């Protein structure tokens, strides 16, 4: 069952990602990005990472994408003032380089060989929560400081006058 | 459960699409979204290998990446709003004040 679902959701994720980078208007890109994020959340479920799948939907598809759509609507660039996208030689070279990156990662992925660990569900809420609040407690606390810094920085940057 | 090879391949494809978006597009909003795709591709690899090894560390790392992505989106979009207020454009080729 897993291979079939993997192919379906993987195809949705890749197709959505391609649409994100090829659409002209940022709003259609944002909507396709939400599709990709949901497909990736489904892939997390396939790997038994239920906690991360829930976080992906709530934080990414919920909070971050709402922020994106909010900003797209707030600055609301008129259709005729969107940047003109021309495919110059340098840009084409960049896309080709990205293609080589995919090729390299494919070769690396084929060479992946690691013994499978215990099949206990490592991505469940219990396992992740226990690891997060014992072994990785310091990293977790520092993450909260990072988020605080990001909030203050975002307000300071977007405010007209401080 | 499947071997993680297919997931790693998918992760590489998503990352490459994100890179292509960053280098080929001019619209700053779409570039930020491409960065989000790249971060998500990394998460796919973390989760695939983490569940293969039966270790919650993969999930923890993906969690941290998500936190950083949220912070990056907030600060990046704030910078974008400030730039748009100043320059009335989101075309990155016109934002070259820091160029020599």
PDB file of C-alpha atoms in Angstrom:
ATOM      1  CA  UNK A   1       0.000   0.000   0.000  1.00  0.00           C
ATOM      2  CA  UNK A   2       2.811   2.410   0.871  1.00  0.00           C
ATOM      3  CA  UNK A   3       4.427   2.508  -2.617  1.00  0.00           C
ATOM      4  CA  UNK A   4       1.135   3.438  -4.307  1.00  0.00           C
ATOM      5  CA  UNK A   5       0.365   6.221  -1.838  1.00  0.00           C
ATOM      6  CA  UNK A   6       3.973   7.389  -2.034  1.00  0.00           C
ATOM      7  CA  UNK A   7       3.742   7.729  -5.809  1.00  0.00           C
ATOM      8  CA  UNK A   8       0.418   9.571  -5.622  1.00  0.00           C
ATOM      9  CA  UNK A   9       1.448  12.070  -2.944  1.00  0.00           C
ATOM     10  CA  UNK A  10       4.992  12.407  -4.270  1.00  0.00           C
ATOM     11  CA  UNK A  11       3.613  13.296  -7.698  1.00  0.00           C
ATOM     12  CA  UNK A  12       1.256  15.852  -6.132  1.00  0.00           C
ATOM     13  CA  UNK A  13       4.142  17.380  -4.161  1.00  0.00           C
ATOM     14  CA  UNK A  14       6.464  17.606  -7.167  1.00  0.00           C
ATOM     15  CA  UNK A  15       3.733  18.883  -9.484  1.00  0.00           C
ATOM     16  CA  UNK A  16       2.688  21.526  -6.949  1.00  0.00           C
ATOM     17  CA  UNK A  17       6.309  22.596  -6.485  1.00  0.00           C
ATOM     18  CA  UNK A  18       6.784  22.963 -10.243  1.00  0.00           C
ATOM     19  CA  UNK A  19       3.626  25.068 -10.427  1.00  0.00           C
ATOM     20  CA  UNK A  20       4.905  27.241  -7.555  1.00  0.00           C
ATOM     21  CA  UNK A  21       8.056  28.212  -9.424  1.00  0.00           C
ATOM     22  CA  UNK A  22       6.384  28.651 -12.825  1.00  0.00           C
ATOM     23  CA  UNK A  23       3.234  30.687 -12.052  1.00  0.00           C
ATOM     24  CA  UNK A  24       3.360  34.399 -12.843  1.00  0.00           C
ATOM     25  CA  UNK A  25       1.163  35.690 -10.045  1.00  0.00           C
ATOM     26  CA  UNK A  26       2.396  35.042  -6.486  1.00  0.00           C
ATOM     27  CA  UNK A  27      -1.125  34.248  -5.295  1.00  0.00           C
ATOM     28  CA  UNK A  28      -1.429  31.159  -7.512  1.00  0.00           C
ATOM     29  CA  UNK A  29       2.069  30.171  -6.384  1.00  0.00           C
ATOM     30  CA  UNK A  30       0.983  30.418  -2.747  1.00  0.00           C
ATOM     31  CA  UNK A  31      -2.082  28.229  -3.338  1.00  0.00           C
ATOM     32  CA  UNK A  32       0.006  25.580  -5.128  1.00  0.00           C
ATOM     33  CA  UNK A  33       2.517  25.749  -2.267  1.00  0.00           C
ATOM     34  CA  UNK A  34      -0.290  24.865   0.160  1.00  0.00           C
ATOM     35  CA  UNK A  35      -1.058  21.829  -2.036  1.00  0.00           C
ATOM     36  CA  UNK A  36       2.601  20.777  -1.898  1.00  0.00           C
ATOM     37  CA  UNK A  37       2.750  21.199   1.878  1.00  0.00           C
ATOM     38  CA  UNK A  38      -0.341  19.020   2.336  1.00  0.00           C
ATOM     39  CA  UNK A  39       1.131  16.321   0.098  1.00  0.00           C
ATOM     40  CA  UNK A  40       4.355  16.405   2.115  1.00  0.00           C
ATOM     41  CA  UNK A  41       2.292  16.084   5.319  1.00  0.00           C
ATOM     42  CA  UNK A  42       0.703  12.961   3.812  1.00  0.00           C
ATOM     43  CA  UNK A  43       4.205  11.595   3.128  1.00  0.00           C
ATOM     44  CA  UNK A  44       5.060  12.206   6.797  1.00  0.00           C
ATOM     45  CA  UNK A  45       2.031  10.126   7.771  1.00  0.00           C
ATOM     46  CA  UNK A  46       3.258   7.361   5.459  1.00  0.00           C
ATOM     47  CA  UNK A  47       6.538   7.372   7.416  1.00  0.00           C
ATOM     48  CA  UNK A  48       4.623   7.115  10.716  1.00  0.00           C
ATOM     49  CA  UNK A  49       5.706  10.639  11.707  1.00  0.00           C
ATOM     50  CA  UNK A  50       2.263  11.634  12.923  1.00  0.00           C
ATOM     51  CA  UNK A  51       3.402  14.475  15.149  1.00  0.00           C
ATOM     52  CA  UNK A  52       5.353  16.156  12.368  1.00  0.00           C
ATOM     53  CA  UNK A  53       2.447  15.701   9.940  1.00  0.00           C
ATOM     54  CA  UNK A  54       0.110  17.532  12.325  1.00  0.00           C
ATOM     55  CA  UNK A  55       2.693  20.283  12.893  1.00  0.00           C
ATOM     56  CA  UNK A  56       3.199  20.556   9.127  1.00  0.00           C
ATOM     57  CA  UNK A  57      -0.501  21.171   8.534  1.00  0.00           C
ATOM     58  CA  UNK A  58      -1.000  23.495  11.500  1.00  0.00           C
ATOM     59  CA  UNK A  59       2.191  25.564  11.395  1.00  0.00           C
ATOM     60  CA  UNK A  60       3.139  25.469   7.713  1.00  0.00           C
ATOM     61  CA  UNK A  61      -0.087  25.198   5.778  1.00  0.00           C
ATOM     62  CA  UNK A  62      -1.868  27.151   8.507  1.00  0.00           C
ATOM     63  CA  UNK A  63       0.277  29.879   9.987  1.00  0.00           C
ATOM     64  CA  UNK A  64       3.145  30.436   7.532  1.00  0.00           C
ATOM     65  CA  UNK A  65       0.998  30.313   4.399  1.00  0.00           C
ATOM     66  CA  UNK A  66      -1.598  32.628   5.933  1.00  0.00           C
ATOM     67  CA  UNK A  67       1.286  35.037   6.561  1.00  0.00           C
ATOM     68  CA  UNK A  68       2.352  34.721   2.918  1.00  0.00           C
ATOM     69  CA  UNK A  69      -1.151  35.275   1.555  1.00  0.00           C
ATOM     70  CA  UNK A  70      -1.638  38.167   3.960  1.00  0.00           C
ATOM     71  CA  UNK A  71       1.506  39.866   2.637  1.00  0.00           C
ATOM     72  CA  UNK A  72       0.585  39.165  -1.014  1.00  0.00           C
ATOM     73  CA  UNK A  73      -2.765  40.843  -0.457  1.00  0.00           C
ATOM     74  CA  UNK A  74      -1.265  43.644   1.633  1.00  0.00           C
ATOM     75  CA  UNK A  75       1.302  44.819  -0.910  1.00  0.00           C
ATOM     76  CA  UNK A  76      -1.002  43.833  -3.814  1.00  0.00           C
ATOM     77  CA  UNK A  77       1.278  44.506  -6.787  1.00  0.00           C
ATOM     78  CA  UNK A  78      -0.925  45.302  -9.812  1.00  0.00           C
ATOM     79  CA  UNK A  79      -0.855  42.713 -12.589  1.00  0.00           C
ATOM     80  CA  UNK A  80       1.028  44.926 -15.062  1.00  0.00           C
ATOM     81  CA  UNK A  81       3.686  45.876 -12.501  1.00  0.00           C
ATOM     82  CA  UNK A  82       4.732  42.326 -11.677  1.00  0.00           C
ATOM     83  CA  UNK A  83       8.395  41.723 -12.570  1.00  0.00           C
ATOM     84  CA  UNK A  84       8.909  40.783 -16.217  1.00  0.00           C
ATOM     85  CA  UNK A  85      10.408  37.298 -16.217  1.00  0.00           C
ATOM     86  CA  UNK A  86      12.762  36.779 -19.144  1.00  0.00           C
ATOM     87  CA  UNK A  87      14.825  33.633 -19.494  1.00  0.00           C
ATOM     88  CA  UNK A  88      18.339  35.006 -19.910  1.00  0.00           C
ATOM     89  CA  UNK A  89      21.377  32.778 -20.394  1.00  0.00           C
ATOM     90  CA  UNK A  90      22.463  33.120 -16.776  1.00  0.00           C
ATOM     91  CA  UNK A  91      19.043  32.075 -15.471  1.00  0.00           C
ATOM     92  CA  UNK A  92      18.943  29.113 -17.845  1.00  0.00           C
ATOM     93  CA  UNK A  93      22.363  28.111 -16.531  1.00  0.00           C
ATOM     94  CA  UNK A  94      20.980  28.270 -12.988  1.00  0.00           C
ATOM     95  CA  UNK A  95      18.096  25.964 -13.894  1.00  0.00           C
ATOM     96  CA  UNK A  96      20.507  23.536 -15.553  1.00  0.00           C
ATOM     97  CA  UNK A  97      22.639  23.624 -12.390  1.00  0.00           C
ATOM     98  CA  UNK A  98      19.543  22.796 -10.344  1.00  0.00           C
ATOM     99  CA  UNK A  99      18.953  19.846 -12.676  1.00  0.00           C
ATOM    100  CA  UNK A 100      22.477  18.616 -12.001  1.00  0.00           C
ATOM    101  CA  UNK A 101      21.787  18.999  -8.270  1.00  0.00           C
ATOM    102  CA  UNK A 102      18.788  16.675  -8.656  1.00  0.00           C
ATOM    103  CA  UNK A 103      20.942  14.209 -10.586  1.00  0.00           C
ATOM    104  CA  UNK A 104      23.609  14.264  -7.885  1.00  0.00           C
ATOM    105  CA  UNK A 105      21.076  13.726  -5.128  1.00  0.00           C
ATOM    106  CA  UNK A 106      19.614  10.804  -7.109  1.00  0.00           C
ATOM    107  CA  UNK A 107      23.037   9.159  -7.243  1.00  0.00           C
ATOM    108  CA  UNK A 108      23.549   9.800  -3.520  1.00  0.00           C
ATOM    109  CA  UNK A 109      20.094   8.423  -2.696  1.00  0.00           C
ATOM    110  CA  UNK A 110      20.855   5.227  -4.629  1.00  0.00           C
ATOM    111  CA  UNK A 111      23.978   4.713  -2.544  1.00  0.00           C
ATOM    112  CA  UNK A 112      22.095   5.120   0.718  1.00  0.00           C
ATOM    113  CA  UNK A 113      22.721   2.036   2.829  1.00  0.00           C
ATOM    114  CA  UNK A 114      22.023   1.970   6.534  1.00  0.00           C
ATOM    115  CA  UNK A 115      20.793  -0.908   8.640  1.00  0.00           C
ATOM    116  CA  UNK A 116      17.143  -0.508   9.574  1.00  0.00           C
ATOM    117  CA  UNK A 117      16.603   0.194  13.253  1.00  0.00           C
ATOM    118  CA  UNK A 118      13.903  -1.073  15.544  1.00  0.00           C
ATOM    119  CA  UNK A 119      10.478  -0.718  13.979  1.00  0.00           C
ATOM    120  CA  UNK A 120       9.073   1.014  17.040  1.00  0.00           C
ATOM    121  CA  UNK A 121       7.134   4.082  15.916  1.00  0.00           C
ATOM    122  CA  UNK A 122       9.783   6.764  16.302  1.00  0.00           C
ATOM    123  CA  UNK A 123       7.624   9.586  14.990  1.00  0.00           C
ATOM    124  CA  UNK A 124       4.732   9.175  17.416  1.00  0.00           C
ATOM    125  CA  UNK A 125       3.795  12.002  19.761  1.00  0.00           C
ATOM    126  CA  UNK A 126       5.066  10.036  22.775  1.00  0.00           C
ATOM    127  CA  UNK A 127       8.497   9.296  21.322  1.00  0.00           C
ATOM    128  CA  UNK A 128       9.027  12.795  19.906  1.00  0.00           C
ATOM    129  CA  UNK A 129       7.775  14.455  23.084  1.00  0.00           C
ATOM    130  CA  UNK A 130      10.030  12.371  25.287  1.00  0.00           C
ATOM    131  CA  UNK A 131      13.089  13.115  23.138  1.00  0.00           C
ATOM    132  CA  UNK A 132      12.184  16.802  22.889  1.00  0.00           C
ATOM    133  CA  UNK A 133      11.893  17.333  26.652  1.00  0.00           C
ATOM    134  CA  UNK A 134      14.851  15.204  27.748  1.00  0.00           C
ATOM    135  CA  UNK A 135      17.738  14.961  25.278  1.00  0.00           C
ATOM    136  CA  UNK A 136      16.901  18.065  23.252  1.00  0.00           C
ATOM    137  CA  UNK A 137      15.550  20.324  25.987  1.00  0.00           C
ATOM    138  CA  UNK A 138      18.236  22.984  25.520  1.00  0.00           C
ATOM    139  CA  UNK A 139      17.650  23.115  21.746  1.00  0.00           C
ATOM    140  CA  UNK A 140      13.906  23.411  22.392  1.00  0.00           C
ATOM    141  CA  UNK A 141      14.381  26.336  24.768  1.00  0.00           C
ATOM    142  CA  UNK A 142      16.775  28.087  22.389  1.00  0.00           C
ATOM    143  CA  UNK A 143      14.155  27.666  19.654  1.00  0.00           C
ATOM    144  CA  UNK A 144      11.733  29.714  21.744  1.00  0.00           C
ATOM    145  CA  UNK A 145      14.363  32.470  22.014  1.00  0.00           C
ATOM    146  CA  UNK A 146      14.770  32.327  18.212  1.00  0.00           C
ATOM    147  CA  UNK A 147      11.024  32.744  17.729  1.00  0.00           C
ATOM    148  CA  UNK A 148      10.970  35.672  20.159  1.00  0.00           C
ATOM    149  CA  UNK A 149      13.808  37.325  18.242  1.00  0.00           C
ATOM    150  CA  UNK A 150      11.952  36.735  14.957  1.00  0.00           C
ATOM    151  CA  UNK A 151       8.751  38.284  16.333  1.00  0.00           C
ATOM    152  CA  UNK A 152      10.557  41.375  17.609  1.00  0.00           C
ATOM    153  CA  UNK A 153      12.570  41.650  14.385  1.00  0.00           C
ATOM    154  CA  UNK A 154       9.487  41.345  12.186  1.00  0.00           C
ATOM    155  CA  UNK A 155       7.633  44.045  14.136  1.00  0.00           C
ATOM    156  CA  UNK A 156      10.654  46.350  14.134  1.00  0.00           C
ATOM    157  CA  UNK A 157      11.166  45.897  10.384  1.00  0.00           C
ATOM    158  CA  UNK A 158       7.564  46.302   9.305  1.00  0.00           C
ATOM    159  CA  UNK A 159       6.755  49.230  11.563  1.00  0.00           C
ATOM    160  CA  UNK A 160       6.811  52.659   9.968  1.00  0.00           C
ATOM    161  CA  UNK A 161       8.290  54.422  12.988  1.00  0.00           C
ATOM    162  CA  UNK A 162       9.709  52.772  16.077  1.00  0.00           C
TER     163      UNK A 162
ATOM    164  CA  UNK B   1       8.014  -0.176   5.391  1.00  0.00           C
ATOM    165  CA  UNK B   2       9.668   1.077   2.204  1.00  0.00           C
ATOM    166  CA  UNK B   3      13.398   1.715   1.991  1.00  0.00           C
ATOM    167  CA  UNK B   4      14.096   5.455   2.290  1.00  0.00           C
ATOM    168  CA  UNK B   5      15.778   5.644  -1.140  1.00  0.00           C
ATOM    169  CA  UNK B   6      12.621   6.773  -2.922  1.00  0.00           C
ATOM    170  CA  UNK B   7      11.974   9.413  -0.262  1.00  0.00           C
ATOM    171  CA  UNK B   8      15.536  10.709  -0.551  1.00  0.00           C
ATOM    172  CA  UNK B   9      15.100  10.927  -4.318  1.00  0.00           C
ATOM    173  CA  UNK B  10      11.845  12.858  -3.888  1.00  0.00           C
ATOM    174  CA  UNK B  11      13.598  15.123  -1.401  1.00  0.00           C
ATOM    175  CA  UNK B  12      16.339  15.809  -3.947  1.00  0.00           C
ATOM    176  CA  UNK B  13      13.797  16.585  -6.672  1.00  0.00           C
ATOM    177  CA  UNK B  14      11.882  19.018  -4.441  1.00  0.00           C
ATOM    178  CA  UNK B  15      15.133  20.679  -3.365  1.00  0.00           C
ATOM    179  CA  UNK B  16      16.224  21.063  -6.993  1.00  0.00           C
ATOM    180  CA  UNK B  17      12.894  22.642  -7.938  1.00  0.00           C
ATOM    181  CA  UNK B  18      13.327  25.059  -5.042  1.00  0.00           C
ATOM    182  CA  UNK B  19      16.843  25.950  -6.204  1.00  0.00           C
ATOM    183  CA  UNK B  20      15.569  26.509  -9.745  1.00  0.00           C
ATOM    184  CA  UNK B  21      12.885  28.842  -8.383  1.00  0.00           C
ATOM    185  CA  UNK B  22      15.408  30.826  -6.359  1.00  0.00           C
ATOM    186  CA  UNK B  23      17.872  31.311  -9.210  1.00  0.00           C
ATOM    187  CA  UNK B  24      15.415  31.796 -12.084  1.00  0.00           C
ATOM    188  CA  UNK B  25      12.643  33.991 -10.677  1.00  0.00           C
ATOM    189  CA  UNK B  26      12.624  37.743 -10.124  1.00  0.00           C
ATOM    190  CA  UNK B  27       9.587  38.029  -7.895  1.00  0.00           C
ATOM    191  CA  UNK B  28      10.832  38.224  -4.302  1.00  0.00           C
ATOM    192  CA  UNK B  29       7.662  36.587  -2.923  1.00  0.00           C
ATOM    193  CA  UNK B  30       8.083  33.542  -5.148  1.00  0.00           C
ATOM    194  CA  UNK B  31      11.751  33.315  -4.178  1.00  0.00           C
ATOM    195  CA  UNK B  32      10.723  33.153  -0.507  1.00  0.00           C
ATOM    196  CA  UNK B  33       8.207  30.420  -1.365  1.00  0.00           C
ATOM    197  CA  UNK B  34      10.923  28.476  -3.207  1.00  0.00           C
ATOM    198  CA  UNK B  35      13.055  28.644  -0.061  1.00  0.00           C
ATOM    199  CA  UNK B  36      10.112  27.132   1.827  1.00  0.00           C
ATOM    200  CA  UNK B  37      10.005  24.280  -0.714  1.00  0.00           C
ATOM    201  CA  UNK B  38      13.720  23.649  -0.154  1.00  0.00           C
ATOM    202  CA  UNK B  39      13.306  23.537   3.631  1.00  0.00           C
ATOM    203  CA  UNK B  40      10.394  21.133   3.222  1.00  0.00           C
ATOM    204  CA  UNK B  41      12.484  18.888   0.975  1.00  0.00           C
ATOM    205  CA  UNK B  42      15.082  18.663   3.732  1.00  0.00           C
ATOM    206  CA  UNK B  43      12.335  17.697   6.179  1.00  0.00           C
ATOM    207  CA  UNK B  44      11.256  14.837   3.904  1.00  0.00           C
ATOM    208  CA  UNK B  45      14.793  13.437   4.005  1.00  0.00           C
ATOM    209  CA  UNK B  46      15.025  13.820   7.792  1.00  0.00           C
ATOM    210  CA  UNK B  47      11.718  12.050   8.371  1.00  0.00           C
ATOM    211  CA  UNK B  48      12.464   9.241   5.906  1.00  0.00           C
ATOM    212  CA  UNK B  49      15.837   8.390   7.419  1.00  0.00           C
ATOM    213  CA  UNK B  50      14.604   8.963  10.981  1.00  0.00           C
ATOM    214  CA  UNK B  51      11.796   6.456  10.652  1.00  0.00           C
ATOM    215  CA  UNK B  52      14.130   4.031   8.846  1.00  0.00           C
ATOM    216  CA  UNK B  53      16.516   4.098  11.804  1.00  0.00           C
ATOM    217  CA  UNK B  54      13.663   4.044  14.343  1.00  0.00           C
ATOM    218  CA  UNK B  55      15.065   7.134  16.032  1.00  0.00           C
ATOM    219  CA  UNK B  56      12.991  10.197  17.053  1.00  0.00           C
ATOM    220  CA  UNK B  57      15.987  12.440  16.348  1.00  0.00           C
ATOM    221  CA  UNK B  58      14.873  12.768  12.721  1.00  0.00           C
ATOM    222  CA  UNK B  59      11.541  14.199  13.832  1.00  0.00           C
ATOM    223  CA  UNK B  60      13.286  16.572  16.253  1.00  0.00           C
ATOM    224  CA  UNK B  61      15.531  17.916  13.507  1.00  0.00           C
ATOM    225  CA  UNK B  62      12.575  18.378  11.172  1.00  0.00           C
ATOM    226  CA  UNK B  63      10.779  20.205  13.987  1.00  0.00           C
ATOM    227  CA  UNK B  64      13.729  22.576  14.386  1.00  0.00           C
ATOM    228  CA  UNK B  65      13.839  23.169  10.617  1.00  0.00           C
ATOM    229  CA  UNK B  66      10.147  24.082  10.691  1.00  0.00           C
ATOM    230  CA  UNK B  67      10.723  26.553  13.513  1.00  0.00           C
ATOM    231  CA  UNK B  68      13.555  28.198  11.599  1.00  0.00           C
ATOM    232  CA  UNK B  69      11.383  28.270   8.467  1.00  0.00           C
ATOM    233  CA  UNK B  70       8.591  30.045  10.348  1.00  0.00           C
ATOM    234  CA  UNK B  71      11.048  32.614  11.739  1.00  0.00           C
ATOM    235  CA  UNK B  72      12.582  33.069   8.293  1.00  0.00           C
ATOM    236  CA  UNK B  73       9.193  33.620   6.679  1.00  0.00           C
ATOM    237  CA  UNK B  74       8.191  36.199   9.301  1.00  0.00           C
ATOM    238  CA  UNK B  75      11.409  38.222   9.056  1.00  0.00           C
ATOM    239  CA  UNK B  76      11.687  37.835   5.267  1.00  0.00           C
ATOM    240  CA  UNK B  77       8.152  39.042   4.657  1.00  0.00           C
ATOM    241  CA  UNK B  78       8.667  41.963   7.050  1.00  0.00           C
ATOM    242  CA  UNK B  79      11.765  42.979   5.085  1.00  0.00           C
ATOM    243  CA  UNK B  80       9.754  42.633   1.871  1.00  0.00           C
ATOM    244  CA  UNK B  81       7.024  44.939   3.185  1.00  0.00           C
ATOM    245  CA  UNK B  82       9.620  47.498   4.229  1.00  0.00           C
ATOM    246  CA  UNK B  83      11.277  47.320   0.786  1.00  0.00           C
ATOM    247  CA  UNK B  84       7.966  47.631  -1.041  1.00  0.00           C
ATOM    248  CA  UNK B  85       7.036  50.672   1.036  1.00  0.00           C
ATOM    249  CA  UNK B  86      10.363  52.276   0.126  1.00  0.00           C
ATOM    250  CA  UNK B  87      10.798  51.242  -3.516  1.00  0.00           C
ATOM    251  CA  UNK B  88       7.314  50.270  -4.764  1.00  0.00           C
ATOM    252  CA  UNK B  89       8.720  47.102  -6.332  1.00  0.00           C
ATOM    253  CA  UNK B  90       9.307  43.435  -5.469  1.00  0.00           C
ATOM    254  CA  UNK B  91      11.579  42.842  -8.465  1.00  0.00           C
ATOM    255  CA  UNK B  92      14.891  41.677  -7.031  1.00  0.00           C
ATOM    256  CA  UNK B  93      16.888  42.915 -10.036  1.00  0.00           C
ATOM    257  CA  UNK B  94      15.856  46.479  -9.194  1.00  0.00           C
ATOM    258  CA  UNK B  95      16.981  46.132  -5.592  1.00  0.00           C
ATOM    259  CA  UNK B  96      20.680  46.679  -6.100  1.00  0.00           C
ATOM    260  CA  UNK B  97      21.586  49.387  -3.574  1.00  0.00           C
ATOM    261  CA  UNK B  98      24.073  47.082  -1.895  1.00  0.00           C
ATOM    262  CA  UNK B  99      25.804  46.315  -5.206  1.00  0.00           C
ATOM    263  CA  UNK B 100      29.153  48.088  -5.586  1.00  0.00           C
TER     264      UNK B 100
END
